Coordinates of C-alpha atoms and ligand atoms in Angstrom, one line a residue:
M898 CA -8.6 22.2 60.7
S899 CA -12.4 22.2 61.2
I900 CA -14.1 25.4 62.2
Q901 CA -17.7 26.2 63.1
V902 CA -19.3 29.5 62.3
F903 CA -22.6 30.5 63.9
G904 CA -25.3 32.4 62.1
L905 CA -29.1 32.5 61.9
P906 CA -31.0 29.5 60.5
V907 CA -33.3 30.7 57.6
S908 CA -33.9 27.6 55.6
R909 CA -34.0 24.2 57.0
G910 CA -32.1 21.0 56.1
V911 CA -28.5 20.0 55.6
A912 CA -26.3 20.9 52.7
I913 CA -22.8 19.5 52.1
G914 CA -20.6 20.8 49.4
R915 CA -17.6 22.9 48.3
A916 CA -17.6 26.6 48.9
V917 CA -17.9 29.0 46.1
L918 CA -17.0 32.5 47.4
V919 CA -18.6 35.3 45.5
A920 CA -17.8 39.0 46.2
S921 CA -20.9 41.0 46.8
S922 CA -20.1 43.3 43.9
R923 CA -19.8 40.3 41.6
V924 CA -22.9 38.2 42.3
D925 CA -24.2 39.2 38.9
V926 CA -21.3 37.4 37.2
A927 CA -22.7 34.4 35.4
H928 CA -22.1 31.0 37.1
Y929 CA -22.7 28.0 35.0
F930 CA -21.1 24.7 34.1
I931 CA -19.7 23.9 30.7
D932 CA -19.6 20.5 29.1
N933 CA -16.4 18.6 28.3
D934 CA -16.5 19.5 24.7
Q935 CA -16.8 23.2 25.5
I936 CA -13.7 23.4 27.6
E937 CA -11.4 24.3 24.8
A938 CA -13.6 27.0 23.5
E939 CA -14.0 28.5 27.0
V940 CA -10.2 28.5 27.5
T941 CA -9.9 30.3 24.2
R942 CA -12.5 32.9 25.3
L943 CA -10.4 33.5 28.4
R944 CA -7.2 33.9 26.3
D945 CA -8.9 36.2 23.8
A946 CA -10.2 38.3 26.6
R947 CA -6.7 38.5 28.1
N948 CA -5.2 39.5 24.8
E949 CA -7.8 42.2 24.3
V950 CA -7.1 43.6 27.8
A951 CA -3.4 43.5 27.1
A952 CA -3.9 45.5 23.9
E953 CA -6.1 47.9 25.7
L954 CA -3.5 48.5 28.4
V955 CA -0.7 48.9 25.9
A956 CA -2.8 51.4 23.9
L957 CA -3.5 53.3 27.1
K958 CA 0.2 53.5 27.9
S959 CA 1.0 55.0 24.5
E960 CA -1.7 57.7 25.1
V961 CA -0.6 58.8 28.5
P962 CA 0.3 62.5 28.4
E963 CA 3.9 63.4 28.9
E964 CA 3.3 65.3 32.2
A965 CA 1.6 62.4 33.9
H966 CA 4.0 59.9 32.4
A967 CA 6.1 58.2 35.0
E968 CA 3.4 57.3 37.6
L969 CA 0.7 56.3 35.2
V970 CA 3.0 54.2 33.0
A971 CA 4.2 52.4 36.1
L972 CA 0.7 51.7 37.2
L973 CA -0.3 50.4 33.7
D974 CA 2.9 48.2 33.8
V975 CA 1.7 46.7 37.2
H976 CA -1.7 46.0 35.6
L977 CA 0.0 44.3 32.6
M978 CA 2.2 42.2 35.0
L979 CA -0.8 41.1 37.0
L980 CA -2.7 40.3 33.8
H981 CA 0.0 37.8 32.8
D982 CA 0.8 36.5 36.3
E983 CA 0.6 32.8 36.6
M984 CA -1.6 33.1 39.7
L985 CA -4.3 34.7 37.6
A986 CA -3.7 33.3 34.1
D987 CA -3.0 29.6 34.8
A988 CA -5.0 29.2 37.9
T989 CA -8.1 30.6 36.3
K990 CA -7.7 28.2 33.4
Q991 CA -7.6 25.3 36.0
W992 CA -11.0 26.2 37.3
I993 CA -12.3 25.9 33.8
V994 CA -10.5 22.6 32.9
E995 CA -10.9 20.8 36.2
R996 CA -14.2 22.2 37.6
H997 CA -15.9 23.0 34.3
Y998 CA -16.7 26.6 35.5
N999 CA -17.5 29.2 32.8
A1000 CA -14.7 31.7 32.2
E1001 CA -16.4 34.6 34.2
W1002 CA -17.0 32.3 37.2
A1003 CA -13.5 30.9 37.0
M1004 CA -12.1 34.4 37.0
S1005 CA -14.1 35.6 40.0
A1006 CA -13.3 32.4 41.9
Q1007 CA -9.5 32.9 41.3
L1008 CA -9.8 36.6 42.2
E1009 CA -11.2 35.6 45.6
V1010 CA -8.3 33.2 46.2
I1011 CA -5.6 35.9 45.3
A1012 CA -7.4 38.7 47.1
R1013 CA -7.1 36.6 50.4
Q1014 CA -3.4 36.3 49.8
F1015 CA -3.1 40.1 49.3
D1016 CA -5.1 40.7 52.5
E1017 CA -2.7 38.6 54.5
M1018 CA 0.5 40.4 53.2
E1019 CA 2.6 42.2 55.8
D1020 CA 3.9 44.8 53.3
E1021 CA 1.4 47.6 53.0
Y1022 CA 2.5 48.5 49.4
L1023 CA 1.8 44.9 48.3
R1024 CA -1.4 44.7 50.2
E1025 CA -2.7 47.7 48.3
R1026 CA -2.0 46.0 45.0
K1027 CA -5.3 44.2 45.6
A1028 CA -7.2 47.2 44.2
D1029 CA -5.1 46.9 41.0
L1030 CA -5.8 43.3 40.7
E1031 CA -9.6 44.0 41.0
Q1032 CA -9.4 46.6 38.3
V1033 CA -7.6 44.1 36.0
V1034 CA -10.3 41.4 36.6
E1035 CA -13.0 44.0 36.0
R1036 CA -11.4 44.7 32.6
L1037 CA -11.3 41.0 31.9
L1038 CA -14.9 40.5 32.9
K1039 CA -15.9 43.3 30.6
A1040 CA -13.9 41.8 27.7
L1041 CA -15.6 38.5 28.3
A1042 CA -19.0 40.1 28.3
R1043 CA -18.2 41.6 24.9
Q1044 CA -17.5 38.2 23.4
T1045 CA -20.2 36.0 22.2
T1046 CA -20.2 32.3 23.2
G1047 CA -21.7 29.3 21.8
N1048 CA -21.9 27.8 25.3
S1049 CA -25.4 28.1 26.6
H1050 CA -25.9 29.9 29.8
T1051 CA -28.3 32.0 31.9
N1052 CA -27.0 34.8 34.0
G1053 CA -26.6 33.6 37.6
A1054 CA -26.5 29.9 37.4
N1055 CA -28.0 27.1 35.4
A1056 CA -30.0 24.2 36.9
R1057 CA -28.4 21.6 34.8
D1058 CA -27.0 18.8 36.9
F1059 CA -23.4 18.1 36.3
A1060 CA -22.8 14.5 36.9
G1061 CA -19.6 13.9 38.9
E1062 CA -19.3 17.5 40.2
D1063 CA -19.3 18.1 43.9
P1064 CA -22.3 20.0 45.2
L1065 CA -21.6 23.7 45.6
I1066 CA -22.4 26.1 48.4
L1067 CA -22.4 29.8 47.8
V1068 CA -20.7 31.9 50.4
A1069 CA -20.9 35.7 50.2
S1070 CA -20.6 38.7 52.5
D1071 CA -24.0 40.0 51.3
I1072 CA -26.4 39.2 48.5
A1073 CA -29.1 41.7 47.6
P1074 CA -32.6 40.1 47.4
A1075 CA -32.9 40.8 43.7
D1076 CA -29.5 39.1 43.1
M1077 CA -30.6 36.2 45.2
L1078 CA -33.4 35.7 42.7
Q1079 CA -31.0 34.8 39.9
F1080 CA -29.8 31.8 42.0
K1081 CA -33.2 30.2 41.9
R1082 CA -33.0 27.0 39.9
S1083 CA -29.2 27.3 40.3
V1084 CA -26.3 24.9 40.8
F1085 CA -26.0 25.9 44.4
T1086 CA -27.3 23.6 47.1
G1087 CA -26.9 26.0 50.0
F1088 CA -26.2 29.6 50.9
V1089 CA -24.2 31.4 53.6
T1090 CA -24.1 35.1 54.0
D1091 CA -22.3 37.3 56.6
V1092 CA -25.1 39.7 57.0
G1093 CA -28.9 39.6 57.2
G1094 CA -31.6 38.8 59.7
R1095 CA -34.0 35.8 59.6
T1096 CA -36.7 37.7 57.8
S1097 CA -34.5 39.9 55.6
H1098 CA -35.6 39.6 52.0
T1099 CA -32.4 37.8 51.1
A1100 CA -33.3 35.2 53.7
I1101 CA -36.9 35.1 52.4
V1102 CA -35.8 34.4 48.8
A1103 CA -33.3 31.8 50.1
R1104 CA -36.1 30.1 52.0
S1105 CA -38.3 30.1 48.9
M1106 CA -35.6 28.1 47.1
D1107 CA -36.1 25.4 49.7
I1108 CA -32.4 24.8 50.2
P1109 CA -30.5 25.1 53.5
A1110 CA -29.3 28.6 54.2
V1111 CA -27.6 30.5 57.1
V1112 CA -27.5 34.3 57.2
G1113 CA -25.9 36.7 59.7
A1114 CA -22.8 34.4 59.9
R1115 CA -20.7 37.5 60.3
E1116 CA -17.2 36.3 59.5
A1117 CA -18.1 33.4 57.2
S1118 CA -16.9 34.9 53.9
R1119 CA -13.6 35.7 55.5
I1120 CA -13.1 32.3 57.2
V1121 CA -14.2 30.0 54.4
R1122 CA -11.8 29.7 51.5
Q1123 CA -12.6 29.0 47.9
D1124 CA -13.3 25.3 47.4
D1125 CA -13.3 24.4 51.2
W1126 CA -15.7 21.6 52.1
V1127 CA -18.6 23.1 54.0
I1128 CA -21.6 21.7 55.9
I1129 CA -24.6 24.0 56.4
D1130 CA -26.9 23.0 59.2
G1131 CA -29.9 25.0 58.3
D1132 CA -31.8 24.0 61.4
A1133 CA -29.2 25.1 63.9
G1134 CA -27.8 28.0 61.8
V1135 CA -24.3 26.5 61.9
V1136 CA -21.7 26.4 59.2
I1137 CA -19.0 23.8 59.6
V1138 CA -15.9 24.4 57.6
N1139 CA -13.6 21.5 56.6
P1140 CA -15.5 18.9 58.8
S1141 CA -13.8 15.8 60.2
P1142 CA -14.8 12.5 58.5
I1143 CA -17.0 11.5 61.6
V1144 CA -18.9 14.8 61.5
L1145 CA -19.3 14.5 57.7
E1146 CA -20.8 11.0 58.1
E1147 CA -23.2 12.1 60.8
Y1148 CA -24.5 14.9 58.6
R1149 CA -24.8 12.7 55.6
F1150 CA -27.0 10.5 57.7
R1151 CA -29.1 13.4 58.7
Q1152 CA -29.4 14.5 55.1
R1153 CA -30.8 11.1 54.2
Q1154 CA -33.3 11.3 57.1
I1155 CA -34.5 14.7 56.0
E1156 CA -35.0 13.5 52.4
L1157 CA -37.1 10.6 53.6
E1158 CA -39.3 13.0 55.8
R1159 CA -39.8 15.3 52.8
A1160 CA -40.8 12.5 50.5
K1161 CA -43.4 11.5 53.2
L1162 CA -44.7 15.0 53.4
N1163 CA -45.0 15.4 49.7
R1164 CA -47.6 12.7 49.6
L1165 CA -50.0 15.2 51.2
R1166 CA -49.8 17.4 48.2
H1167 CA -53.3 16.5 46.9
T1168 CA -54.9 16.0 50.3
P1169 CA -57.5 18.7 51.0
S1170 CA -56.5 20.9 53.9
V1171 CA -59.3 20.3 56.5
T1172 CA -59.0 20.2 60.3
L1173 CA -60.3 17.3 62.4
D1174 CA -63.4 19.2 63.1
G1175 CA -64.1 19.9 59.4
Q1176 CA -62.8 23.5 59.0
V1177 CA -61.4 24.1 55.5
I1178 CA -58.1 26.0 55.7
D1179 CA -56.8 27.8 52.6
L1180 CA -53.0 27.3 52.1
L1181 CA -51.8 29.8 49.6
A1182 CA -48.4 30.5 48.1
N1183 CA -46.0 33.5 48.3
I1184 CA -44.2 34.1 45.1
E1185 CA -41.5 36.6 43.8
M1186 CA -41.5 35.9 40.1
P1187 CA -44.2 34.7 37.6
S1188 CA -42.2 31.6 37.0
D1189 CA -42.7 30.7 40.7
A1190 CA -46.4 30.0 40.0
A1191 CA -45.4 26.5 38.8
A1192 CA -44.0 25.7 42.2
A1193 CA -47.2 27.0 43.9
I1194 CA -49.3 24.6 41.8
E1195 CA -46.9 21.7 42.3
A1196 CA -47.1 22.2 46.1
G1197 CA -50.9 22.0 46.0
A1198 CA -51.4 25.7 47.0
V1199 CA -55.0 26.9 46.4
G1200 CA -53.9 30.2 45.1
V1201 CA -51.2 33.0 45.4
G1202 CA -51.7 34.9 48.6
L1203 CA -48.8 37.2 48.0
F1204 CA -47.1 38.1 44.7
R1205 CA -44.2 40.4 45.7
S1206 CA -44.4 42.5 42.5
E1207 CA -41.4 44.6 43.5
F1208 CA -39.0 41.9 42.2
L1209 CA -40.1 43.0 38.7
F1210 CA -38.8 46.5 39.5
M1211 CA -35.4 45.7 40.8
N1212 CA -31.9 46.0 39.2
R1213 CA -33.2 47.8 36.1
N1214 CA -30.9 50.8 36.2
G1215 CA -33.8 53.2 36.6
Q1216 CA -35.9 51.7 33.8
L1217 CA -39.0 50.6 35.6
P1218 CA -41.3 48.0 33.9
N1219 CA -44.0 49.8 32.0
E1220 CA -47.7 48.9 32.1
E1221 CA -47.5 46.4 29.2
E1222 CA -44.5 44.6 30.7
Q1223 CA -46.2 44.4 34.1
F1224 CA -49.5 43.3 32.5
Q1225 CA -47.7 40.4 30.7
A1226 CA -46.1 39.3 34.0
Y1227 CA -49.3 39.4 36.0
R1228 CA -51.3 37.7 33.3
A1229 CA -48.7 34.9 33.2
V1230 CA -49.2 34.3 36.9
V1231 CA -53.0 34.4 36.6
Q1232 CA -53.0 32.0 33.6
A1233 CA -50.5 29.6 35.3
M1234 CA -52.8 29.5 38.4
D1235 CA -55.6 28.4 36.1
G1236 CA -58.6 29.9 37.9
L1237 CA -57.1 30.0 41.4
P1238 CA -57.0 33.4 43.1
V1239 CA -53.9 35.6 42.7
T1240 CA -53.2 38.4 45.2
I1241 CA -50.8 40.9 43.6
R1242 CA -49.2 43.2 46.1
T1243 CA -48.4 46.7 44.7
V1244 CA -44.7 47.5 44.6
D1245 CA -43.0 47.4 48.0
V1246 CA -39.5 48.7 47.4
G1247 CA -37.4 50.5 50.0
A1248 CA -35.6 49.3 53.1
D1249 CA -33.8 46.1 52.3
K1250 CA -35.3 45.9 48.8
P1251 CA -33.6 48.8 46.9
L1252 CA -34.6 49.4 43.2
D1253 CA -30.9 49.2 42.2
R1254 CA -28.1 47.0 43.2
M1255 CA -26.7 48.1 46.6
S1256 CA -25.2 46.4 49.6
S1257 CA -27.0 46.6 53.0
H1258 CA -24.1 48.7 54.1
E1259 CA -24.5 51.2 51.3
L1260 CA -28.2 51.2 51.9
R1261 CA -28.0 52.0 55.5
H1262 CA -25.3 54.6 55.3
E1263 CA -25.6 56.3 52.0
H1264 CA -29.3 56.5 51.3
S1265 CA -31.7 57.1 54.0
L1266 CA -30.8 57.3 57.7
N1267 CA -33.5 54.8 58.5
P1268 CA -34.8 53.2 55.3
A1269 CA -37.3 50.9 57.0
L1270 CA -39.1 54.0 58.3
G1271 CA -38.6 55.9 55.1
L1272 CA -40.3 56.3 51.7
R1273 CA -41.1 52.7 51.1
A1274 CA -44.0 50.6 49.9
I1275 CA -47.3 52.5 49.5
R1276 CA -45.6 55.7 50.6
W1277 CA -43.4 55.5 47.5
S1278 CA -46.3 54.5 45.2
L1279 CA -48.3 57.5 46.4
A1280 CA -45.3 59.8 45.8
E1281 CA -45.1 58.4 42.2
P1282 CA -48.7 58.6 40.9
E1283 CA -47.8 57.9 37.3
M1284 CA -45.9 54.7 38.2
F1285 CA -48.7 53.7 40.6
G1286 CA -51.4 54.3 38.0
Q1287 CA -49.5 52.1 35.5
Q1288 CA -49.2 49.3 38.0
L1289 CA -52.9 49.4 39.0
R1290 CA -53.9 49.4 35.3
A1291 CA -51.6 46.4 34.6
I1292 CA -53.1 44.5 37.5
L1293 CA -56.7 45.3 36.5
R1294 CA -56.0 44.2 33.0
A1295 CA -54.8 40.9 34.2
S1296 CA -58.1 40.4 36.1
A1297 CA -59.8 39.8 32.7
Y1298 CA -57.9 36.4 32.7
G1299 CA -58.7 35.1 36.2
K1300 CA -59.4 35.9 39.8
V1301 CA -57.1 38.8 40.8
R1302 CA -56.9 40.8 44.1
I1303 CA -54.9 43.9 44.8
L1304 CA -53.0 44.1 48.1
V1305 CA -51.5 47.3 49.4
P1306 CA -48.4 47.2 51.6
M1307 CA -47.7 49.3 54.7
V1308 CA -51.0 51.1 55.0
A1309 CA -51.0 53.2 58.2
H1310 CA -53.0 56.5 57.6
M1311 CA -56.6 57.1 56.7
S1312 CA -55.4 59.7 54.2
E1313 CA -53.5 56.9 52.4
V1314 CA -56.7 54.9 52.2
S1315 CA -58.6 57.6 50.3
Q1316 CA -55.7 58.2 48.0
I1317 CA -55.4 54.4 47.2
M1318 CA -59.1 54.1 46.5
S1319 CA -59.1 57.2 44.2
A1320 CA -56.0 55.8 42.4
V1321 CA -57.8 52.5 41.8
E1322 CA -60.9 54.4 40.6
R1323 CA -58.8 56.5 38.2
A1324 CA -57.1 53.4 36.8
K1325 CA -60.6 51.8 36.1
E1326 CA -61.9 55.0 34.5
R1327 CA -58.9 55.1 32.2
L1328 CA -59.4 51.5 31.2
R1329 CA -63.1 52.0 30.6
A1330 CA -62.4 55.0 28.5
D1331 CA -59.9 53.0 26.4
A1332 CA -62.4 50.0 26.2
V1333 CA -59.8 47.7 27.9
P1334 CA -61.5 44.8 29.6
F1335 CA -61.1 44.1 33.3
T1336 CA -63.3 42.7 36.1
E1337 CA -64.0 44.1 39.6
V1338 CA -61.2 43.3 41.9
E1339 CA -61.0 43.3 45.7
V1340 CA -58.6 45.7 47.3
G1341 CA -56.9 44.6 50.5
A1342 CA -54.5 46.1 53.0
M1343 CA -51.4 44.6 54.5
I1344 CA -51.5 44.9 58.3
E1345 CA -47.8 45.3 59.1
I1346 CA -47.6 48.4 61.1
P1347 CA -49.0 48.4 64.7
A1348 CA -51.1 51.5 63.8
A1349 CA -52.9 49.6 61.1
A1350 CA -53.6 46.7 63.5
L1351 CA -55.1 49.1 66.0
M1352 CA -57.2 50.8 63.3
M1353 CA -58.7 47.6 62.0
P1354 CA -62.4 48.7 62.6
S1355 CA -61.8 51.8 60.5
L1356 CA -59.8 50.1 57.8
M1357 CA -62.5 47.4 57.5
R1358 CA -65.0 50.0 56.3
Y1359 CA -62.9 50.5 53.1
F1360 CA -60.9 47.4 52.4
D1361 CA -62.3 44.1 51.1
F1362 CA -59.7 41.9 52.9
V1363 CA -56.5 42.1 54.9
S1364 CA -53.3 40.2 55.0
I1365 CA -51.1 40.3 58.0
G1366 CA -47.4 40.9 57.2
T1367 CA -45.9 39.5 60.4
N1368 CA -42.3 40.1 59.2
D1369 CA -42.8 43.9 59.3
L1370 CA -45.4 43.8 62.1
I1371 CA -42.7 42.3 64.3
Q1372 CA -40.1 44.7 63.1
Y1373 CA -42.2 47.8 63.8
T1374 CA -43.8 46.6 67.0
L1375 CA -40.5 45.7 68.6
A1376 CA -38.4 48.4 66.9
I1377 CA -36.0 45.7 65.5
D1378 CA -34.5 46.1 62.1
R1379 CA -35.4 42.7 60.5
A1380 CA -32.3 42.8 58.3
D1381 CA -29.8 43.6 61.0
E1382 CA -28.1 40.5 62.5
A1383 CA -26.9 42.6 65.4
V1384 CA -30.4 42.7 66.9
A1385 CA -31.6 39.4 65.5
H1386 CA -31.8 37.9 68.9
L1387 CA -34.5 40.5 69.8
Y1388 CA -36.6 39.8 66.7
D1389 CA -39.2 37.7 68.5
P1390 CA -42.4 36.5 66.7
W1391 CA -43.6 35.1 70.1
H1392 CA -43.5 38.5 71.8
P1393 CA -46.9 38.9 73.6
A1394 CA -47.4 42.3 72.0
V1395 CA -47.0 40.8 68.5
L1396 CA -49.4 38.0 69.2
Q1397 CA -52.0 40.4 70.7
L1398 CA -51.8 42.5 67.5
V1399 CA -52.2 39.4 65.3
E1400 CA -55.1 38.1 67.3
R1401 CA -56.8 41.5 67.3
T1402 CA -56.5 41.8 63.6
I1403 CA -57.9 38.4 62.9
A1404 CA -60.8 39.0 65.3
C1405 CA -61.7 42.4 63.8
A1406 CA -61.6 41.1 60.2
N1407 CA -63.8 38.1 61.2
D1408 CA -66.2 40.4 63.1
A1409 CA -66.5 42.6 60.0
G1410 CA -67.1 39.5 57.8
K1411 CA -64.0 40.2 55.7
A1412 CA -61.3 37.7 54.6
V1413 CA -58.0 37.7 56.6
S1414 CA -54.8 35.8 56.0
V1415 CA -51.3 35.9 57.3
C1416 CA -48.6 36.2 54.6
G1417 CA -45.5 36.8 56.7
E1418 CA -43.1 34.0 57.6
M1419 CA -45.2 33.1 60.6
A1420 CA -47.7 31.5 58.3
G1421 CA -45.2 29.0 57.1
D1422 CA -43.7 28.2 60.5
P1423 CA -45.4 25.0 61.8
A1424 CA -44.7 26.2 65.4
F1425 CA -47.5 28.8 64.9
T1426 CA -50.1 26.8 63.0
E1427 CA -52.3 25.7 66.0
L1428 CA -52.0 29.1 67.6
L1429 CA -53.2 30.9 64.4
L1430 CA -56.0 28.4 63.9
G1431 CA -57.1 29.0 67.5
M1432 CA -57.1 32.7 66.8
G1433 CA -59.6 32.1 64.0
L1434 CA -57.3 32.2 61.0
R1435 CA -58.5 30.2 58.0
S1436 CA -56.0 31.4 55.3
F1437 CA -52.2 31.0 55.4
S1438 CA -49.8 32.2 52.7
M1439 CA -46.3 30.9 52.6
H1440 CA -43.4 29.6 50.4
P1441 CA -44.6 26.7 48.3
A1442 CA -42.1 24.5 50.0
Q1443 CA -43.7 25.0 53.3
V1444 CA -47.3 24.1 52.3
A1445 CA -47.0 20.3 53.0
A1446 CA -45.6 20.8 56.5
I1447 CA -48.3 23.3 57.4
K1448 CA -51.0 21.0 56.0
Q1449 CA -49.8 18.1 58.2
R1450 CA -50.4 20.3 61.2
V1451 CA -53.8 21.4 59.9
L1452 CA -54.9 17.8 59.4
R1453 CA -54.2 17.0 63.0
A1454 CA -55.7 20.1 64.5
D1455 CA -59.1 20.5 66.3
V1456 CA -59.9 24.2 66.0
R1457 CA -62.7 24.1 68.6
A1458 CA -60.3 22.8 71.3
L1459 CA -57.6 25.2 70.2
R1460 CA -59.9 28.2 70.4
A1461 CA -60.5 27.6 74.1
Q1462 CA -56.8 27.8 74.8
I1463 CA -55.9 31.0 73.1
A1464 CA -56.7 33.3 76.1
S1465 CA -54.1 31.5 78.3
V1466 CA -51.4 31.8 75.6
L1467 CA -52.1 35.5 75.1
A1468 CA -52.1 36.2 78.8
S1469 CA -48.8 34.4 79.3
D1470 CA -45.5 36.2 79.8
S1471 CA -43.9 33.4 77.8
P1472 CA -46.4 32.4 75.2
Q1473 CA -44.1 30.0 73.4
E1474 CA -43.6 27.8 76.4
T1475 CA -47.4 28.0 77.3
C1476 CA -48.3 27.1 73.7
V1477 CA -45.9 24.1 73.6
A1478 CA -47.1 22.9 77.0
L1479 CA -50.7 23.1 75.9
L1480 CA -50.1 21.2 72.7
K1481 CA -48.2 18.5 74.6
S1482 CA -50.9 18.1 77.2
K1483 CA -53.8 17.5 74.8
P1484 CA -53.9 15.7 71.5
H1485 CA -55.1 18.0 68.6
Ligands
PEP728 C1 -44.4 40.9 55.8 O1 -43.9 42.0 56.1 O2 -44.7 40.0 56.6 C2 -44.5 40.6 54.3 C3 -45.1 39.5 54.0 O3 -44.0 41.4 53.4 P1 -42.4 41.5 53.1 O4 -41.8 40.4 53.8 O5 -42.2 41.4 51.6 O6 -42.0 42.8 53.7
MG729 MG1 -43.8 43.6 54.6

């Protein structure tokens, strides 16, 4: 039976494929395809792992102390029985043989299938055996990790096309932003998660991959079953499970149309971004990892407007990258951009970007009562002066290889400004003392808290440039958690208060003769291009995949005409409708 699940659209387009269900705790399990001639070796790996775990369990049984004997031995017997059960042993092998999954992937795929069956059992005792099964699989995964394999793989998923395989769609309850990164260049052609808002960082990383994605689909990971056929309508935010042949045909048609449109847009790659009235507009790229710089160049971006450096800091079990490691990463971006400017944002961890692997649920409930308002971004950096100093020195050192700018997230207090400037000075002094080369770098502030937008005239006395982080500006102006799907309907980039703060920030920066850009998701949304141009914005930073669509709007825009219309949009109770009506009434 066909079922529709509704969520939030985060990345456009249509994806059609088979569902791969991944438990949130197992997203770090390697997912890669193996070749035909590797199947036998992979099945042997699985068998060896099973033998190893069996030996482990038998050894444990013999070591159980007399007093605890009966219960523990019974439990270990259950584990041994589960280990050899056909449902686990044979079916896992089938995923390897028929689908060419690597052993770890096959194991977690089969675990998802059996776990569903346990969930549906009437008998409470049997239902509770799911925890035992998970423990057995955990042991098997550990045993597999200990084995070496000749089969090539990267953790996460490899990009190798596997001819003849059905496209795959990843379905998970929740994926942490850092885990999402490992799926870049992956085998998956679409993503669905139960939780998350449109500008949650998981959604942002999904969007940067330029493949259809739906988040906040609440029940999706419960409704969809391993291997179901799934359509993701990334424009409508709908997931269709087991579609009928007619619906499938309709979506295949739409998929082809979208591909044609993309090919057309891609032809604009090398066209300069200039409005009809001759204004040059800088279209820059947002990146998460040094390797993303290639996509920025490929898209025709004229620099990096936001390098989210925090992704270098995540999932490292407390071992943060030192100065040298960071320097290498920043230099790699600078060199890849080959003379184009690179804006490196100092670490912005906290809220939905934890340092270590944690689900949104754990984050909200076990860490800080209100992490988005907690010790995040520059607040954390200032609380960790040694770490901040290392990062600043690493960025400064990279400046010897090209044009680098430092961008500081979540500035709100003047006391923070003086601490930031002193930290930058200290970092320079240390490098000078050690005779390490660097050049003068501009220091900018992100405007993403209403207080900062309102303090623009004061901030402009200290900072060289500003970049408007609309994702957080909307969150903090409207008091809406951007990662919470329960209030996603109230997360409104068109809210008059948000637009007034954006307009004011651009005007203040322009009045002060300082550079201003927008690096939040608003910059990559074509619905806002004319409005932002009319407000006086000349620099937009977005995912590389969005550059062509924004350029198309820029090429058709007449900034002088747009400027005259801004007042009426800002004065309107429903700016979106006013803006759409104005754009329809006059050609731009
Ligand atoms: C923003 O808040 O708009 C922004 C660009 O930063 P991030 O999305 O990483 O919080
Ligand atoms: Mg932000």
